[in-house]
PDB file of C-alpha atoms and ligand atoms in Angstrom:
ATOM      1  CA  MET A1284     122.369  80.131 107.291  1.00 47.00           C
ATOM      2  CA  ALA A1285     120.109  77.702 105.605  1.00 50.00           C
ATOM      3  CA  GLU A1286     117.807  80.712 104.494  1.00 51.00           C
ATOM      4  CA  ALA A1287     120.693  82.398 102.761  1.00 51.00           C
ATOM      5  CA  ALA A1288     121.700  79.275 101.054  1.00 50.00           C
ATOM      6  CA  ALA A1289     118.294  78.882  99.767  1.00 49.00           C
ATOM      7  CA  SER A1290     118.072  82.168  98.518  1.00 48.00           C
ATOM      8  CA  ALA A1291     121.419  82.039  96.544  1.00 49.00           C
ATOM      9  CA  GLU A1292     120.405  78.924  94.813  1.00 57.00           C
ATOM     10  CA  ALA A1293     117.173  80.584  93.830  1.00 69.00           C
ATOM     11  CA  ALA A1294     118.348  84.021  93.234  1.00 77.00           C
ATOM     12  CA  PRO A1295     115.553  86.366  92.144  1.00 90.00           C
ATOM     13  CA  SER A1296     115.814  88.127  88.817  1.00 95.00           C
ATOM     14  CA  LEU A1297     116.645  91.751  88.789  1.00 97.00           C
ATOM     15  CA  ALA A1298     113.076  92.626  87.841  1.00 97.00           C
ATOM     16  CA  GLU A1299     111.904  90.776  91.005  1.00 97.00           C
ATOM     17  CA  ALA A1300     114.450  92.287  93.058  1.00 97.00           C
ATOM     18  CA  LEU A1301     113.628  95.679  92.070  1.00 98.00           C
ATOM     19  CA  GLU A1302     109.968  95.246  92.519  1.00 98.00           C
ATOM     20  CA  ARG A1303     110.577  93.777  95.869  1.00 97.00           C
ATOM     21  CA  GLU A1304     112.035  97.072  96.897  1.00 98.00           C
ATOM     22  CA  HIS A1305     108.948  99.034  95.713  1.00 98.00           C
ATOM     23  CA  HIS A1306     106.785  96.718  97.932  1.00 98.00           C
ATOM     24  CA  GLU A1307     109.076  97.120 100.951  1.00 97.00           C
ATOM     25  CA  ILE A1308     109.233 100.850 100.724  1.00 98.00           C
ATOM     26  CA  ASP A1309     105.404 100.939 100.131  1.00 97.00           C
ATOM     27  CA  ALA A1310     104.875  99.013 103.330  1.00 96.00           C
ATOM     28  CA  GLY A1311     106.935 101.512 105.487  1.00 94.00           C
ATOM     29  CA  ILE A1312     105.065 104.331 104.121  1.00 96.00           C
ATOM     30  CA  GLU A1313     101.580 102.927 104.319  1.00 94.00           C
ATOM     31  CA  ALA A1314     102.088 101.886 107.849  1.00 93.00           C
ATOM     32  CA  PHE A1315     102.283 105.475 108.919  1.00 93.00           C
ATOM     33  CA  GLY A1316      99.186 106.647 110.909  1.00 89.00           C
ATOM     34  CA  THR A1317      97.462 103.308 111.083  1.00 92.00           C
ATOM     35  CA  GLY A1318      97.307 103.043 114.832  1.00 92.00           C
ATOM     36  CA  GLY A1319     100.738 101.556 115.750  1.00 90.00           C
ATOM     37  CA  ALA A1320     103.036 103.062 118.339  1.00 91.00           C
ATOM     38  CA  PRO A1321     103.792 106.621 116.834  1.00 91.00           C
ATOM     39  CA  GLU A1322     107.556 106.266 117.542  1.00 91.00           C
ATOM     40  CA  ALA A1323     107.832 102.937 115.575  1.00 92.00           C
ATOM     41  CA  GLU A1324     105.520 104.339 112.774  1.00 93.00           C
ATOM     42  CA  ARG A1325     107.657 107.444 112.571  1.00 94.00           C
ATOM     43  CA  GLU A1326     110.945 105.260 112.539  1.00 94.00           C
ATOM     44  CA  ALA A1327     109.380 103.051 109.833  1.00 94.00           C
ATOM     45  CA  LEU A1328     108.510 105.989 107.818  1.00 96.00           C
ATOM     46  CA  VAL A1329     112.166 107.638 108.115  1.00 96.00           C
ATOM     47  CA  ALA A1330     113.513 104.268 107.048  1.00 97.00           C
ATOM     48  CA  ALA A1331     111.116 103.990 104.021  1.00 98.00           C
ATOM     49  CA  ILE A1332     112.314 107.516 103.025  1.00 98.00           C
ATOM     50  CA  ALA A1333     115.864 106.566 103.210  1.00 98.00           C
ATOM     51  CA  ALA A1334     115.170 103.267 101.266  1.00 98.00           C
ATOM     52  CA  LEU A1335     113.245 105.253  98.454  1.00 98.00           C
ATOM     53  CA  ARG A1336     116.269 107.586  98.066  1.00 98.00           C
ATOM     54  CA  ARG A1337     118.686 104.699  97.791  1.00 98.00           C
ATOM     55  CA  HIS A1338     116.231 102.922  95.415  1.00 98.00           C
ATOM     56  CA  ILE A1339     116.261 106.131  93.049  1.00 98.00           C
ATOM     57  CA  TYR A1340     120.017 106.268  93.370  1.00 98.00           C
ATOM     58  CA  LEU A1341     120.597 102.711  92.086  1.00 98.00           C
ATOM     59  CA  GLU A1342     118.106 103.150  89.356  1.00 98.00           C
ATOM     60  CA  GLU A1343     119.841 106.396  88.183  1.00 98.00           C
ATOM     61  CA  GLU A1344     123.454 105.107  88.612  1.00 97.00           C
ATOM     62  CA  PHE A1345     123.188 101.325  87.800  1.00 97.00           C
ATOM     63  CA  PHE A1346     120.160 100.705  85.814  1.00 97.00           C
ATOM     64  CA  PHE A1347     118.801 103.527  83.786  1.00 97.00           C
ATOM     65  CA  PRO A1348     122.157 104.260  81.779  1.00 96.00           C
ATOM     66  CA  ALA A1349     121.991 100.771  80.300  1.00 95.00           C
ATOM     67  CA  LEU A1350     118.193 101.152  79.396  1.00 95.00           C
ATOM     68  CA  SER A1351     118.940 104.528  77.671  1.00 96.00           C
ATOM     69  CA  GLU A1352     121.765 102.726  75.665  1.00 94.00           C
ATOM     70  CA  ALA A1353     119.342  99.908  74.772  1.00 92.00           C
ATOM     71  CA  GLY A1354     116.942 102.673  73.214  1.00 94.00           C
ATOM     72  CA  LEU A1355     114.518 103.362  76.038  1.00 95.00           C
ATOM     73  CA  VAL A1356     115.450 107.061  76.160  1.00 96.00           C
ATOM     74  CA  ALA A1357     111.940 108.375  76.332  1.00 97.00           C
ATOM     75  CA  PRO A1358     110.727 106.174  79.207  1.00 97.00           C
ATOM     76  CA  VAL A1359     113.911 106.910  81.148  1.00 98.00           C
ATOM     77  CA  PHE A1360     113.420 110.491  80.685  1.00 97.00           C
ATOM     78  CA  VAL A1361     109.995 110.290  82.201  1.00 98.00           C
ATOM     79  CA  MET A1362     111.246 108.255  85.296  1.00 98.00           C
ATOM     80  CA  LEU A1363     114.039 110.733  85.823  1.00 98.00           C
ATOM     81  CA  ARG A1364     111.546 113.574  85.987  1.00 98.00           C
ATOM     82  CA  GLU A1365     109.336 111.717  88.318  1.00 98.00           C
ATOM     83  CA  HIS A1366     112.303 110.768  90.653  1.00 98.00           C
ATOM     84  CA  GLY A1367     112.810 114.588  90.676  1.00 98.00           C
ATOM     85  CA  GLN A1368     109.110 115.130  91.790  1.00 98.00           C
ATOM     86  CA  MET A1369     109.437 112.450  94.429  1.00 98.00           C
ATOM     87  CA  TRP A1370     112.652 113.816  95.763  1.00 98.00           C
ATOM     88  CA  ARG A1371     111.230 117.175  96.379  1.00 98.00           C
ATOM     89  CA  THR A1372     108.245 115.424  98.339  1.00 98.00           C
ATOM     90  CA  LEU A1373     110.880 113.657 100.266  1.00 98.00           C
ATOM     91  CA  ASP A1374     112.721 116.684 101.265  1.00 97.00           C
ATOM     92  CA  ALA A1375     109.643 118.453 102.283  1.00 97.00           C
ATOM     93  CA  LEU A1376     108.417 115.324 104.278  1.00 97.00           C
ATOM     94  CA  THR A1377     111.686 114.982 105.984  1.00 96.00           C
ATOM     95  CA  LEU A1378     111.699 118.568 107.014  1.00 96.00           C
ATOM     96  CA  GLU A1379     108.167 118.250 108.470  1.00 95.00           C
ATOM     97  CA  LEU A1380     109.080 114.915 110.237  1.00 94.00           C
ATOM     98  CA  ARG A1381     111.994 116.640 112.003  1.00 92.00           C
ATOM     99  CA  ALA A1382     109.797 119.429 113.206  1.00 90.00           C
ATOM    100  CA  ASP A1383     106.847 117.417 114.309  1.00 88.00           C
ATOM    101  CA  ALA A1384     105.344 114.008 113.072  1.00 81.00           C
ATOM    102  CA  GLY A1385     102.004 114.635 114.248  1.00 88.00           C
ATOM    103  CA  ASN A1386     101.770 117.784 111.964  1.00 90.00           C
ATOM    104  CA  PRO A1387      98.995 117.354 109.415  1.00 92.00           C
ATOM    105  CA  GLU A1388     101.216 118.438 106.642  1.00 95.00           C
ATOM    106  CA  VAL A1389     102.977 115.003 107.062  1.00 95.00           C
ATOM    107  CA  ARG A1390      99.703 113.241 106.159  1.00 95.00           C
ATOM    108  CA  THR A1391      99.252 115.474 103.235  1.00 96.00           C
ATOM    109  CA  LEU A1392     102.875 114.826 101.892  1.00 97.00           C
ATOM    110  CA  ILE A1393     102.444 111.022 102.443  1.00 97.00           C
ATOM    111  CA  ARG A1394      99.247 111.024 100.435  1.00 97.00           C
ATOM    112  CA  GLU A1395     100.997 113.034  97.559  1.00 98.00           C
ATOM    113  CA  LEU A1396     104.098 110.670  97.630  1.00 98.00           C
ATOM    114  CA  THR A1397     101.807 107.675  97.633  1.00 97.00           C
ATOM    115  CA  VAL A1398     100.137 108.921  94.481  1.00 98.00           C
ATOM    116  CA  GLN A1399     103.375 109.555  92.801  1.00 98.00           C
ATOM    117  CA  LEU A1400     104.674 106.286  93.828  1.00 98.00           C
ATOM    118  CA  GLN A1401     101.713 104.449  92.449  1.00 97.00           C
ATOM    119  CA  HIS A1402     101.991 105.922  88.973  1.00 97.00           C
ATOM    120  CA  HIS A1403     105.919 105.762  88.745  1.00 98.00           C
ATOM    121  CA  ASN A1404     106.181 102.300  90.051  1.00 98.00           C
ATOM    122  CA  GLY A1405     103.511 100.970  87.772  1.00 98.00           C
ATOM    123  CA  LYS A1406     105.252 102.175  84.717  1.00 97.00           C
ATOM    124  CA  GLU A1407     108.591 100.991  85.680  1.00 98.00           C
ATOM    125  CA  GLU A1408     107.170  97.528  86.523  1.00 98.00           C
ATOM    126  CA  GLN A1409     105.477  97.360  83.285  1.00 97.00           C
ATOM    127  CA  ILE A1410     107.911  99.007  80.989  1.00 95.00           C
ATOM    128  CA  LEU A1411     111.390  99.201  82.360  1.00 97.00           C
ATOM    129  CA  TYR A1412     111.912  96.299  84.890  1.00 97.00           C
ATOM    130  CA  PRO A1413     110.898  93.615  82.199  1.00 95.00           C
ATOM    131  CA  GLN A1414     114.144  94.825  80.419  1.00 94.00           C
ATOM    132  CA  ALA A1415     116.498  94.529  83.561  1.00 94.00           C
ATOM    133  CA  ASP A1416     117.501  90.848  83.023  1.00 93.00           C
ATOM    134  CA  THR A1417     118.271  91.582  79.301  1.00 94.00           C
ATOM    135  CA  ALA A1418     119.358  95.192  78.836  1.00 94.00           C
ATOM    136  CA  LEU A1419     122.261  95.019  81.097  1.00 94.00           C
ATOM    137  CA  ASP A1420     125.338  93.373  80.167  1.00 92.00           C
ATOM    138  CA  GLY A1421     126.992  90.728  82.580  1.00 93.00           C
ATOM    139  CA  GLN A1422     129.354  93.474  84.350  1.00 94.00           C
ATOM    140  CA  ALA A1423     126.379  95.990  84.802  1.00 94.00           C
ATOM    141  CA  ALA A1424     123.854  93.335  85.945  1.00 95.00           C
ATOM    142  CA  GLU A1425     126.539  92.266  88.505  1.00 95.00           C
ATOM    143  CA  ARG A1426     127.068  95.883  89.699  1.00 96.00           C
ATOM    144  CA  LEU A1427     123.416  96.349  90.126  1.00 97.00           C
ATOM    145  CA  ARG A1428     122.975  93.108  91.782  1.00 96.00           C
ATOM    146  CA  THR A1429     125.755  93.701  94.423  1.00 96.00           C
ATOM    147  CA  PHE A1430     124.452  97.305  95.162  1.00 97.00           C
ATOM    148  CA  LEU A1431     120.848  95.981  95.532  1.00 97.00           C
ATOM    149  CA  ALA A1432     122.381  93.530  98.083  1.00 96.00           C
ATOM    150  CA  ASP A1433     124.114  95.784 100.568  1.00 96.00           C
ATOM    151  CA  GLY A1434     125.012  99.080  98.726  1.00 97.00           C
ATOM    152  CA  GLU A1435     124.819 102.370 100.422  1.00 97.00           C
ATOM    153  CA  LEU A1436     123.519 105.736  99.193  1.00 98.00           C
ATOM    154  CA  PRO A1437     126.251 108.275  99.168  1.00 97.00           C
ATOM    155  CA  GLY A1438     125.462 110.896 101.784  1.00 93.00           C
ATOM    156  CA  ASP A1439     125.728 113.841  99.441  1.00 94.00           C
ATOM    157  CA  TRP A1440     123.896 112.326  96.537  1.00 97.00           C
ATOM    158  CA  VAL A1441     120.875 114.015  94.908  1.00 97.00           C
ATOM    159  CA  CYS A1442     118.919 112.738  92.043  1.00 98.00           C
ATOM    160  CA  GLN A1443     119.563 114.148  88.455  1.00 97.00           C
ATOM    161  CA  ARG A1444     116.260 116.276  88.326  1.00 96.00           C
ATOM    162  CA  ALA A1445     115.865 117.296  91.921  1.00 96.00           C
ATOM    163  CA  GLY A1446     116.563 120.814  91.157  1.00 86.00           C
TER     164      GLY A1446
HETATM  165 FE1  FE2 B 504     112.161 104.886  89.904  1.00 92.70          FE
HETATM  166 FE1  FE2 B 505     111.716 101.886  91.119  1.00 92.70          FE
END
């Protein structure tokens, strides 16, 4: 496809690719309760939750270890803790959605998640993502790039600080 050929020529940096995932996930969450067809909104939210879990996975598995090795131990520690907080919100949200997507608790949890994401993503984009294209060696960068393209979250995976 011409589109695929064009994007292969101008491959985004890792920082851009990671930031793009933030925006795509945000869009799926923000669309909930905005007057669209309820079932479509629910599906978009479920997809965004899955995408966020996968995003957390790829950061913890393919990105953060290299950042820690590069000396960014403290910021990575904070990010892992925040992933744990978001993971618990996602678990609660998933349970509520299964029971009843119209439950007011769903809106409350979405607000909570939105605030968590704003703080978290802002820090990643300012402090960690600018290192993505320099801190990872060729092999690690390729692994991350490959996963970003079409990697799947292992079904039983939970983030490091979920407990
Ligand atoms: Fe993150
Ligand atoms: Fe992120």
